[in-house]
Amino acid sequence: MKNIYLFAFFIIAFTAQAQSPRVLIVTAHPDDETTFPVTIFKITHELKGSADLALITDASGGYNGLVASSYYGMNLVDSVIGRKHLPLIRKKEILAAGEVLGIGNFFFLDQLDDYYNRNEKPYLEGKNWNIKYVESRLDEILAKGNYDFIFCLVPGEGQHAHHKTASISAIRAVQRYKGDKKPIVLGGQTQNKGTISKFTRLDGYPETAISLTAPIFEFDRTYGFGEDKKHSYMIVADWVKAAHKSQSGDMNQAMHRGDLETFLYFEINGASRVDEVRALFEKISNAGFSKK
């Protein structure tokens, strides 16, 4: 009888684990994950799922920290000092952010964070990055990870070239994936209530087209709960942003802003899998301090 109970326990445990979502985040820089931190937090902490993060750049170009210069004791707005010290500093910061988010594994691809621009072509063509390495590494990560979902940033025309390249690389990796069931890739962005997303695709990249029939999936991180409704999941976003101290200028502007974490459904996923995403976001909404 004891063996029967143990067998039943392991079956239940295995089933629960199998139903927990597995997510891979693919982004260009540390702090890009601040686009959708609450969604990740709820998946890992409240749905008992898992999340890994593939970071494409070495983060050496983010020298905008005036206040951070005092904190770290070096001039982090100086490009020479920044390029020398920021890769290690920002790796430590993303690890700290990942502790809040519940990130299980980090994959650092260490491509040069050269400069801000909006032309993704030199990166995708292998002139500015070793794109063949990026592709092979993402293929390897997907092959071993058994992921259900891939989260990247929406590759809008006005986005940083690094962001667009990271997202396109993630989409293409899913297209190449040879496993039994492809992960569903979603494009995330932060929006305020009342804002309408105008993104449909990035010109020249048909793989970035979103489904015009699928809903936009979202989580409202501002809704209040608890005593006097003074609590909200916005605090989780602030915890994650606060980890990125070297980016004191950008994070200062971002703190406690952005009502919604929204996700667009790429057409490459196929119309038949929309319900899988709908089910995920229903679970997210109902977990923890539910809105219902």
PDB file of C-alpha atoms in Angstrom:
ATOM      1  CA  MET A   1       0.000   0.000   0.000  1.00  0.00           C
ATOM      2  CA  LYS A   2       2.870   2.334   0.851  1.00  0.00           C
ATOM      3  CA  ASN A   3       4.364   1.792  -2.600  1.00  0.00           C
ATOM      4  CA  ILE A   4       1.042   2.667  -4.227  1.00  0.00           C
ATOM      5  CA  TYR A   5       0.885   5.956  -2.312  1.00  0.00           C
ATOM      6  CA  LEU A   6       4.469   6.786  -3.284  1.00  0.00           C
ATOM      7  CA  PHE A   7       3.745   5.993  -6.915  1.00  0.00           C
ATOM      8  CA  ALA A   8       0.648   8.212  -6.861  1.00  0.00           C
ATOM      9  CA  PHE A   9       2.630  11.009  -5.245  1.00  0.00           C
ATOM     10  CA  PHE A  10       5.325  10.901  -7.935  1.00  0.00           C
ATOM     11  CA  ILE A  11       2.694  10.811 -10.690  1.00  0.00           C
ATOM     12  CA  ILE A  12       0.973  13.889  -9.234  1.00  0.00           C
ATOM     13  CA  ALA A  13       4.300  15.675  -8.755  1.00  0.00           C
ATOM     14  CA  PHE A  14       5.421  14.863 -12.289  1.00  0.00           C
ATOM     15  CA  THR A  15       2.090  16.029 -13.736  1.00  0.00           C
ATOM     16  CA  ALA A  16       2.235  19.308 -11.813  1.00  0.00           C
ATOM     17  CA  GLN A  17       5.798  19.888 -12.997  1.00  0.00           C
ATOM     18  CA  ALA A  18       4.851  19.082 -16.585  1.00  0.00           C
ATOM     19  CA  GLN A  19       2.067  21.647 -16.452  1.00  0.00           C
ATOM     20  CA  SER A  20       4.294  24.414 -15.085  1.00  0.00           C
ATOM     21  CA  PRO A  21       5.360  26.783 -17.877  1.00  0.00           C
ATOM     22  CA  ARG A  22       8.980  26.897 -18.975  1.00  0.00           C
ATOM     23  CA  VAL A  23      10.084  30.232 -20.428  1.00  0.00           C
ATOM     24  CA  LEU A  24      13.229  31.454 -22.165  1.00  0.00           C
ATOM     25  CA  ILE A  25      13.784  35.214 -22.250  1.00  0.00           C
ATOM     26  CA  VAL A  26      15.952  36.464 -25.126  1.00  0.00           C
ATOM     27  CA  THR A  27      17.132  40.068 -24.765  1.00  0.00           C
ATOM     28  CA  ALA A  28      20.037  42.247 -25.796  1.00  0.00           C
ATOM     29  CA  HIS A  29      20.973  44.069 -22.582  1.00  0.00           C
ATOM     30  CA  PRO A  30      20.676  43.712 -18.827  1.00  0.00           C
ATOM     31  CA  ASP A  31      17.566  45.759 -17.876  1.00  0.00           C
ATOM     32  CA  ASP A  32      15.627  44.787 -21.038  1.00  0.00           C
ATOM     33  CA  GLU A  33      13.799  42.274 -18.848  1.00  0.00           C
ATOM     34  CA  THR A  34      12.265  45.226 -16.965  1.00  0.00           C
ATOM     35  CA  THR A  35       9.779  45.299 -19.853  1.00  0.00           C
ATOM     36  CA  PHE A  36       7.877  42.333 -18.389  1.00  0.00           C
ATOM     37  CA  PRO A  37       9.237  41.485 -14.917  1.00  0.00           C
ATOM     38  CA  VAL A  38       5.907  40.858 -13.195  1.00  0.00           C
ATOM     39  CA  THR A  39       4.828  38.293 -15.773  1.00  0.00           C
ATOM     40  CA  ILE A  40       8.095  36.415 -15.182  1.00  0.00           C
ATOM     41  CA  PHE A  41       7.791  36.760 -11.392  1.00  0.00           C
ATOM     42  CA  LYS A  42       4.284  35.330 -11.396  1.00  0.00           C
ATOM     43  CA  ILE A  43       5.301  32.410 -13.620  1.00  0.00           C
ATOM     44  CA  THR A  44       8.262  31.428 -11.446  1.00  0.00           C
ATOM     45  CA  HIS A  45       6.913  32.257  -7.986  1.00  0.00           C
ATOM     46  CA  GLU A  46       3.164  31.710  -8.242  1.00  0.00           C
ATOM     47  CA  LEU A  47       2.759  29.188 -11.061  1.00  0.00           C
ATOM     48  CA  LYS A  48       5.908  27.318  -9.972  1.00  0.00           C
ATOM     49  CA  GLY A  49       7.224  27.449 -13.522  1.00  0.00           C
ATOM     50  CA  SER A  50      10.743  28.273 -14.618  1.00  0.00           C
ATOM     51  CA  ALA A  51      12.495  30.994 -16.593  1.00  0.00           C
ATOM     52  CA  ASP A  52      15.951  31.203 -18.148  1.00  0.00           C
ATOM     53  CA  LEU A  53      17.555  34.240 -19.775  1.00  0.00           C
ATOM     54  CA  ALA A  54      19.777  34.459 -22.862  1.00  0.00           C
ATOM     55  CA  LEU A  55      21.605  37.799 -22.920  1.00  0.00           C
ATOM     56  CA  ILE A  56      23.075  38.692 -26.311  1.00  0.00           C
ATOM     57  CA  THR A  57      25.466  41.594 -25.596  1.00  0.00           C
ATOM     58  CA  ASP A  58      28.330  42.135 -23.165  1.00  0.00           C
ATOM     59  CA  ALA A  59      26.560  45.321 -21.920  1.00  0.00           C
ATOM     60  CA  SER A  60      29.729  47.399 -22.244  1.00  0.00           C
ATOM     61  CA  GLY A  61      27.979  50.359 -23.880  1.00  0.00           C
ATOM     62  CA  GLY A  62      25.570  51.401 -21.130  1.00  0.00           C
ATOM     63  CA  TYR A  63      27.501  54.300 -19.666  1.00  0.00           C
ATOM     64  CA  ASN A  64      24.760  56.648 -18.441  1.00  0.00           C
ATOM     65  CA  GLY A  65      25.075  56.351 -14.660  1.00  0.00           C
ATOM     66  CA  LEU A  66      25.793  59.715 -13.047  1.00  0.00           C
ATOM     67  CA  VAL A  67      24.548  58.710  -9.594  1.00  0.00           C
ATOM     68  CA  ALA A  68      25.891  55.205 -10.178  1.00  0.00           C
ATOM     69  CA  SER A  69      29.358  56.720 -10.560  1.00  0.00           C
ATOM     70  CA  SER A  70      29.255  57.698  -6.886  1.00  0.00           C
ATOM     71  CA  TYR A  71      27.882  54.294  -5.898  1.00  0.00           C
ATOM     72  CA  TYR A  72      30.551  52.332  -7.767  1.00  0.00           C
ATOM     73  CA  GLY A  73      33.371  54.827  -7.183  1.00  0.00           C
ATOM     74  CA  MET A  74      34.265  55.288 -10.856  1.00  0.00           C
ATOM     75  CA  ASN A  75      33.162  57.550 -13.690  1.00  0.00           C
ATOM     76  CA  LEU A  76      30.592  55.362 -15.427  1.00  0.00           C
ATOM     77  CA  VAL A  77      29.679  58.033 -17.960  1.00  0.00           C
ATOM     78  CA  ASP A  78      33.207  57.837 -19.376  1.00  0.00           C
ATOM     79  CA  SER A  79      33.255  55.450 -22.308  1.00  0.00           C
ATOM     80  CA  VAL A  80      36.759  54.105 -21.664  1.00  0.00           C
ATOM     81  CA  ILE A  81      36.029  53.328 -18.011  1.00  0.00           C
ATOM     82  CA  GLY A  82      32.572  52.045 -18.906  1.00  0.00           C
ATOM     83  CA  ARG A  83      33.805  49.621 -21.548  1.00  0.00           C
ATOM     84  CA  LYS A  84      36.373  48.230 -19.115  1.00  0.00           C
ATOM     85  CA  HIS A  85      34.139  47.788 -16.065  1.00  0.00           C
ATOM     86  CA  LEU A  86      30.505  47.620 -17.193  1.00  0.00           C
ATOM     87  CA  PRO A  87      30.484  44.030 -18.521  1.00  0.00           C
ATOM     88  CA  LEU A  88      31.231  42.620 -15.068  1.00  0.00           C
ATOM     89  CA  ILE A  89      29.162  45.206 -13.207  1.00  0.00           C
ATOM     90  CA  ARG A  90      26.116  44.602 -15.360  1.00  0.00           C
ATOM     91  CA  LYS A  91      26.428  40.822 -15.177  1.00  0.00           C
ATOM     92  CA  LYS A  92      26.274  41.155 -11.397  1.00  0.00           C
ATOM     93  CA  GLU A  93      23.256  43.430 -11.741  1.00  0.00           C
ATOM     94  CA  ILE A  94      21.343  41.033 -13.996  1.00  0.00           C
ATOM     95  CA  LEU A  95      22.093  38.238 -11.545  1.00  0.00           C
ATOM     96  CA  ALA A  96      20.594  40.382  -8.779  1.00  0.00           C
ATOM     97  CA  ALA A  97      17.551  41.133 -10.928  1.00  0.00           C
ATOM     98  CA  GLY A  98      17.303  37.441 -11.738  1.00  0.00           C
ATOM     99  CA  GLU A  99      17.155  36.596  -8.039  1.00  0.00           C
ATOM    100  CA  VAL A 100      13.971  38.649  -7.801  1.00  0.00           C
ATOM    101  CA  LEU A 101      12.571  37.187 -11.005  1.00  0.00           C
ATOM    102  CA  GLY A 102      13.428  33.600 -10.156  1.00  0.00           C
ATOM    103  CA  ILE A 103      15.692  33.075 -13.174  1.00  0.00           C
ATOM    104  CA  GLY A 104      17.175  29.589 -13.180  1.00  0.00           C
ATOM    105  CA  ASN A 105      19.898  29.786 -15.831  1.00  0.00           C
ATOM    106  CA  PHE A 106      21.719  32.638 -17.531  1.00  0.00           C
ATOM    107  CA  PHE A 107      23.319  32.306 -20.945  1.00  0.00           C
ATOM    108  CA  PHE A 108      25.783  35.103 -21.760  1.00  0.00           C
ATOM    109  CA  LEU A 109      26.547  35.416 -25.484  1.00  0.00           C
ATOM    110  CA  ASP A 110      28.850  38.456 -25.010  1.00  0.00           C
ATOM    111  CA  GLN A 111      28.420  40.205 -28.351  1.00  0.00           C
ATOM    112  CA  LEU A 112      29.763  43.764 -28.406  1.00  0.00           C
ATOM    113  CA  ASP A 113      27.376  46.391 -27.042  1.00  0.00           C
ATOM    114  CA  ASP A 114      28.851  48.903 -29.471  1.00  0.00           C
ATOM    115  CA  TYR A 115      26.623  51.991 -29.689  1.00  0.00           C
ATOM    116  CA  TYR A 116      23.013  53.110 -29.902  1.00  0.00           C
ATOM    117  CA  ASN A 117      21.573  52.952 -33.406  1.00  0.00           C
ATOM    118  CA  ARG A 118      18.493  51.625 -35.183  1.00  0.00           C
ATOM    119  CA  ASN A 119      20.044  49.764 -38.093  1.00  0.00           C
ATOM    120  CA  GLU A 120      19.783  46.049 -37.345  1.00  0.00           C
ATOM    121  CA  LYS A 121      21.248  44.876 -40.665  1.00  0.00           C
ATOM    122  CA  PRO A 122      24.992  44.929 -39.749  1.00  0.00           C
ATOM    123  CA  TYR A 123      24.197  42.718 -36.753  1.00  0.00           C
ATOM    124  CA  LEU A 124      21.962  40.259 -38.574  1.00  0.00           C
ATOM    125  CA  GLU A 125      24.426  40.108 -41.487  1.00  0.00           C
ATOM    126  CA  GLY A 126      27.317  39.263 -39.174  1.00  0.00           C
ATOM    127  CA  LYS A 127      29.288  42.468 -39.635  1.00  0.00           C
ATOM    128  CA  ASN A 128      28.943  43.817 -36.095  1.00  0.00           C
ATOM    129  CA  TRP A 129      28.213  40.555 -34.261  1.00  0.00           C
ATOM    130  CA  ASN A 130      29.206  36.944 -34.717  1.00  0.00           C
ATOM    131  CA  ILE A 131      25.657  36.105 -35.729  1.00  0.00           C
ATOM    132  CA  LYS A 132      26.528  32.511 -36.596  1.00  0.00           C
ATOM    133  CA  TYR A 133      27.619  31.980 -32.999  1.00  0.00           C
ATOM    134  CA  VAL A 134      24.445  33.667 -31.719  1.00  0.00           C
ATOM    135  CA  GLU A 135      22.326  31.397 -33.903  1.00  0.00           C
ATOM    136  CA  SER A 136      24.122  28.199 -32.952  1.00  0.00           C
ATOM    137  CA  ARG A 137      24.036  29.086 -29.254  1.00  0.00           C
ATOM    138  CA  LEU A 138      20.312  29.823 -29.342  1.00  0.00           C
ATOM    139  CA  ASP A 139      19.719  26.565 -31.216  1.00  0.00           C
ATOM    140  CA  GLU A 140      21.624  24.693 -28.531  1.00  0.00           C
ATOM    141  CA  ILE A 141      19.746  26.424 -25.701  1.00  0.00           C
ATOM    142  CA  LEU A 142      16.364  25.666 -27.264  1.00  0.00           C
ATOM    143  CA  ALA A 143      17.290  22.060 -27.982  1.00  0.00           C
ATOM    144  CA  LYS A 144      18.176  21.428 -24.340  1.00  0.00           C
ATOM    145  CA  GLY A 145      15.635  23.654 -22.630  1.00  0.00           C
ATOM    146  CA  ASN A 146      12.279  22.103 -23.542  1.00  0.00           C
ATOM    147  CA  TYR A 147      10.687  25.561 -23.388  1.00  0.00           C
ATOM    148  CA  ASP A 148       6.996  26.277 -23.785  1.00  0.00           C
ATOM    149  CA  PHE A 149       7.381  29.993 -24.439  1.00  0.00           C
ATOM    150  CA  ILE A 150      10.031  32.440 -25.666  1.00  0.00           C
ATOM    151  CA  PHE A 151       9.723  36.054 -24.532  1.00  0.00           C
ATOM    152  CA  CYS A 152      11.493  38.817 -26.468  1.00  0.00           C
ATOM    153  CA  LEU A 153      10.912  42.522 -27.032  1.00  0.00           C
ATOM    154  CA  VAL A 154       8.542  43.724 -29.750  1.00  0.00           C
ATOM    155  CA  PRO A 155      10.941  44.531 -32.644  1.00  0.00           C
ATOM    156  CA  GLY A 156       9.426  47.899 -33.552  1.00  0.00           C
ATOM    157  CA  GLU A 157      11.023  50.218 -36.098  1.00  0.00           C
ATOM    158  CA  GLY A 158      11.967  52.755 -33.422  1.00  0.00           C
ATOM    159  CA  GLN A 159      13.694  50.186 -31.239  1.00  0.00           C
ATOM    160  CA  HIS A 160      17.444  49.927 -30.633  1.00  0.00           C
ATOM    161  CA  ALA A 161      19.100  47.792 -33.330  1.00  0.00           C
ATOM    162  CA  HIS A 162      20.310  45.412 -30.625  1.00  0.00           C
ATOM    163  CA  HIS A 163      16.741  44.870 -29.420  1.00  0.00           C
ATOM    164  CA  LYS A 164      15.487  44.172 -32.925  1.00  0.00           C
ATOM    165  CA  THR A 165      18.353  41.802 -33.659  1.00  0.00           C
ATOM    166  CA  ALA A 166      17.843  39.864 -30.433  1.00  0.00           C
ATOM    167  CA  SER A 167      14.119  39.470 -31.106  1.00  0.00           C
ATOM    168  CA  ILE A 168      14.554  38.482 -34.751  1.00  0.00           C
ATOM    169  CA  SER A 169      17.228  35.994 -33.702  1.00  0.00           C
ATOM    170  CA  ALA A 170      14.824  34.469 -31.173  1.00  0.00           C
ATOM    171  CA  ILE A 171      12.052  34.182 -33.766  1.00  0.00           C
ATOM    172  CA  ARG A 172      14.377  32.599 -36.298  1.00  0.00           C
ATOM    173  CA  ALA A 173      15.668  30.143 -33.696  1.00  0.00           C
ATOM    174  CA  VAL A 174      12.094  28.992 -33.107  1.00  0.00           C
ATOM    175  CA  GLN A 175      11.607  28.641 -36.856  1.00  0.00           C
ATOM    176  CA  ARG A 176      14.702  26.411 -37.047  1.00  0.00           C
ATOM    177  CA  TYR A 177      13.719  24.343 -34.021  1.00  0.00           C
ATOM    178  CA  LYS A 178      13.441  20.625 -34.847  1.00  0.00           C
ATOM    179  CA  GLY A 179      11.843  19.358 -31.636  1.00  0.00           C
ATOM    180  CA  ASP A 180       8.453  17.725 -31.352  1.00  0.00           C
ATOM    181  CA  LYS A 181       6.692  20.919 -30.257  1.00  0.00           C
ATOM    182  CA  LYS A 182       7.997  24.382 -31.040  1.00  0.00           C
ATOM    183  CA  PRO A 183       7.954  26.939 -28.220  1.00  0.00           C
ATOM    184  CA  ILE A 184       5.540  29.826 -28.702  1.00  0.00           C
ATOM    185  CA  VAL A 185       7.351  33.141 -29.170  1.00  0.00           C
ATOM    186  CA  LEU A 186       5.758  36.326 -27.840  1.00  0.00           C
ATOM    187  CA  GLY A 187       6.833  39.953 -28.186  1.00  0.00           C
ATOM    188  CA  GLY A 188       6.594  41.937 -24.969  1.00  0.00           C
ATOM    189  CA  GLN A 189       6.287  45.641 -24.336  1.00  0.00           C
ATOM    190  CA  THR A 190       5.321  47.963 -21.488  1.00  0.00           C
ATOM    191  CA  GLN A 191       2.349  50.229 -22.088  1.00  0.00           C
ATOM    192  CA  ASN A 192       0.092  52.595 -20.217  1.00  0.00           C
ATOM    193  CA  LYS A 193      -3.637  52.060 -20.068  1.00  0.00           C
ATOM    194  CA  GLY A 194      -5.424  53.527 -23.059  1.00  0.00           C
ATOM    195  CA  THR A 195      -2.403  53.117 -25.338  1.00  0.00           C
ATOM    196  CA  ILE A 196      -3.027  51.223 -28.572  1.00  0.00           C
ATOM    197  CA  SER A 197      -0.242  49.085 -30.001  1.00  0.00           C
ATOM    198  CA  LYS A 198       0.405  49.943 -33.643  1.00  0.00           C
ATOM    199  CA  PHE A 199       3.010  47.279 -34.343  1.00  0.00           C
ATOM    200  CA  THR A 200       2.107  44.765 -37.049  1.00  0.00           C
ATOM    201  CA  ARG A 201       5.543  43.782 -38.420  1.00  0.00           C
ATOM    202  CA  LEU A 202       9.027  45.140 -39.010  1.00  0.00           C
ATOM    203  CA  ASP A 203       9.453  46.014 -42.675  1.00  0.00           C
ATOM    204  CA  GLY A 204      11.748  43.589 -44.459  1.00  0.00           C
ATOM    205  CA  TYR A 205      11.282  40.830 -41.871  1.00  0.00           C
ATOM    206  CA  PRO A 206       8.114  38.819 -42.559  1.00  0.00           C
ATOM    207  CA  GLU A 207       8.850  36.536 -39.625  1.00  0.00           C
ATOM    208  CA  THR A 208       8.077  39.443 -37.272  1.00  0.00           C
ATOM    209  CA  ALA A 209       4.441  39.743 -38.406  1.00  0.00           C
ATOM    210  CA  ILE A 210       1.958  39.440 -35.575  1.00  0.00           C
ATOM    211  CA  SER A 211      -1.383  37.705 -35.836  1.00  0.00           C
ATOM    212  CA  LEU A 212      -4.090  40.287 -36.445  1.00  0.00           C
ATOM    213  CA  THR A 213      -6.764  37.908 -35.155  1.00  0.00           C
ATOM    214  CA  ALA A 214      -5.072  36.919 -31.883  1.00  0.00           C
ATOM    215  CA  PRO A 215      -5.751  39.064 -28.815  1.00  0.00           C
ATOM    216  CA  ILE A 216      -3.092  41.192 -27.161  1.00  0.00           C
ATOM    217  CA  PHE A 217      -2.298  39.441 -23.892  1.00  0.00           C
ATOM    218  CA  GLU A 218      -1.658  41.638 -20.894  1.00  0.00           C
ATOM    219  CA  PHE A 219      -1.147  41.855 -17.176  1.00  0.00           C
ATOM    220  CA  ASP A 220      -2.066  44.991 -15.236  1.00  0.00           C
ATOM    221  CA  ARG A 221       0.659  45.430 -12.656  1.00  0.00           C
ATOM    222  CA  THR A 222      -0.988  48.500 -11.095  1.00  0.00           C
ATOM    223  CA  TYR A 223      -4.193  47.007  -9.711  1.00  0.00           C
ATOM    224  CA  GLY A 224      -4.417  47.365  -5.954  1.00  0.00           C
ATOM    225  CA  PHE A 225      -5.137  44.737  -3.324  1.00  0.00           C
ATOM    226  CA  GLY A 226      -4.751  44.146   0.383  1.00  0.00           C
ATOM    227  CA  GLU A 227      -5.253  46.698   3.125  1.00  0.00           C
ATOM    228  CA  ASP A 228      -6.539  49.965   1.630  1.00  0.00           C
ATOM    229  CA  LYS A 229      -5.402  48.572  -1.749  1.00  0.00           C
ATOM    230  CA  LYS A 230      -1.974  49.995  -1.056  1.00  0.00           C
ATOM    231  CA  HIS A 231      -0.284  46.907  -2.495  1.00  0.00           C
ATOM    232  CA  SER A 232       0.338  46.197  -6.178  1.00  0.00           C
ATOM    233  CA  TYR A 233       2.671  44.134  -8.333  1.00  0.00           C
ATOM    234  CA  MET A 234       4.304  47.374  -9.479  1.00  0.00           C
ATOM    235  CA  ILE A 235       6.687  46.900  -6.567  1.00  0.00           C
ATOM    236  CA  VAL A 236       8.123  43.801  -8.256  1.00  0.00           C
ATOM    237  CA  ALA A 237       8.965  45.856 -11.344  1.00  0.00           C
ATOM    238  CA  ASP A 238      10.656  48.439  -9.115  1.00  0.00           C
ATOM    239  CA  TRP A 239      12.687  45.752  -7.327  1.00  0.00           C
ATOM    240  CA  VAL A 240      13.998  44.534 -10.665  1.00  0.00           C
ATOM    241  CA  LYS A 241      14.733  48.038 -11.955  1.00  0.00           C
ATOM    242  CA  ALA A 242      16.562  48.894  -8.728  1.00  0.00           C
ATOM    243  CA  ALA A 243      19.020  46.058  -9.358  1.00  0.00           C
ATOM    244  CA  HIS A 244      20.368  47.913 -12.395  1.00  0.00           C
ATOM    245  CA  LYS A 245      22.214  50.603 -10.445  1.00  0.00           C
ATOM    246  CA  SER A 246      24.724  51.325 -13.231  1.00  0.00           C
ATOM    247  CA  GLN A 247      21.812  52.553 -15.342  1.00  0.00           C
ATOM    248  CA  SER A 248      20.787  55.183 -12.825  1.00  0.00           C
ATOM    249  CA  GLY A 249      19.646  57.643 -15.489  1.00  0.00           C
ATOM    250  CA  ASP A 250      17.334  55.283 -17.368  1.00  0.00           C
ATOM    251  CA  MET A 251      16.049  53.536 -14.245  1.00  0.00           C
ATOM    252  CA  ASN A 252      15.329  56.854 -12.536  1.00  0.00           C
ATOM    253  CA  GLN A 253      12.936  57.687 -15.361  1.00  0.00           C
ATOM    254  CA  ALA A 254      11.423  54.189 -15.389  1.00  0.00           C
ATOM    255  CA  MET A 255      10.664  53.752 -11.696  1.00  0.00           C
ATOM    256  CA  HIS A 256       7.002  53.060 -10.869  1.00  0.00           C
ATOM    257  CA  ARG A 257       5.936  53.679 -14.461  1.00  0.00           C
ATOM    258  CA  GLY A 258       4.227  51.511 -17.044  1.00  0.00           C
ATOM    259  CA  ASP A 259       0.776  50.156 -16.228  1.00  0.00           C
ATOM    260  CA  LEU A 260       0.621  47.067 -18.407  1.00  0.00           C
ATOM    261  CA  GLU A 261       2.904  44.284 -19.522  1.00  0.00           C
ATOM    262  CA  THR A 262       1.528  43.363 -22.944  1.00  0.00           C
ATOM    263  CA  PHE A 263       2.451  40.542 -25.299  1.00  0.00           C
ATOM    264  CA  LEU A 264       1.885  40.226 -29.049  1.00  0.00           C
ATOM    265  CA  TYR A 265       1.383  36.853 -30.703  1.00  0.00           C
ATOM    266  CA  PHE A 266       3.600  36.278 -33.714  1.00  0.00           C
ATOM    267  CA  GLU A 267       2.013  34.776 -36.799  1.00  0.00           C
ATOM    268  CA  ILE A 268       4.708  32.101 -37.058  1.00  0.00           C
ATOM    269  CA  ASN A 269       3.208  30.376 -34.009  1.00  0.00           C
ATOM    270  CA  GLY A 270       0.138  29.370 -36.015  1.00  0.00           C
ATOM    271  CA  ALA A 271      -3.498  30.152 -35.325  1.00  0.00           C
ATOM    272  CA  SER A 272      -4.096  26.887 -33.475  1.00  0.00           C
ATOM    273  CA  ARG A 273      -1.924  27.766 -30.481  1.00  0.00           C
ATOM    274  CA  VAL A 274      -3.549  30.998 -29.363  1.00  0.00           C
ATOM    275  CA  ASP A 275      -5.524  29.106 -26.724  1.00  0.00           C
ATOM    276  CA  GLU A 276      -2.278  27.956 -25.078  1.00  0.00           C
ATOM    277  CA  VAL A 277      -1.274  31.570 -24.520  1.00  0.00           C
ATOM    278  CA  ARG A 278      -4.761  32.497 -23.387  1.00  0.00           C
ATOM    279  CA  ALA A 279      -4.629  29.693 -20.819  1.00  0.00           C
ATOM    280  CA  LEU A 280      -1.228  30.895 -19.576  1.00  0.00           C
ATOM    281  CA  PHE A 281      -2.427  34.446 -19.003  1.00  0.00           C
ATOM    282  CA  GLU A 282      -5.603  33.261 -17.308  1.00  0.00           C
ATOM    283  CA  LYS A 283      -3.408  31.328 -14.878  1.00  0.00           C
ATOM    284  CA  ILE A 284      -1.190  34.362 -14.376  1.00  0.00           C
ATOM    285  CA  SER A 285      -4.199  36.572 -13.684  1.00  0.00           C
ATOM    286  CA  ASN A 286      -5.721  34.103 -11.237  1.00  0.00           C
ATOM    287  CA  ALA A 287      -2.523  33.248  -9.369  1.00  0.00           C
ATOM    288  CA  GLY A 288      -1.241  34.997  -6.285  1.00  0.00           C
ATOM    289  CA  PHE A 289      -3.255  38.101  -5.453  1.00  0.00           C
ATOM    290  CA  SER A 290      -5.910  37.550  -8.060  1.00  0.00           C
ATOM    291  CA  LYS A 291      -7.813  40.332  -9.783  1.00  0.00           C
ATOM    292  CA  LYS A 292     -10.973  38.210  -9.556  1.00  0.00           C
TER     293      LYS A 292
END
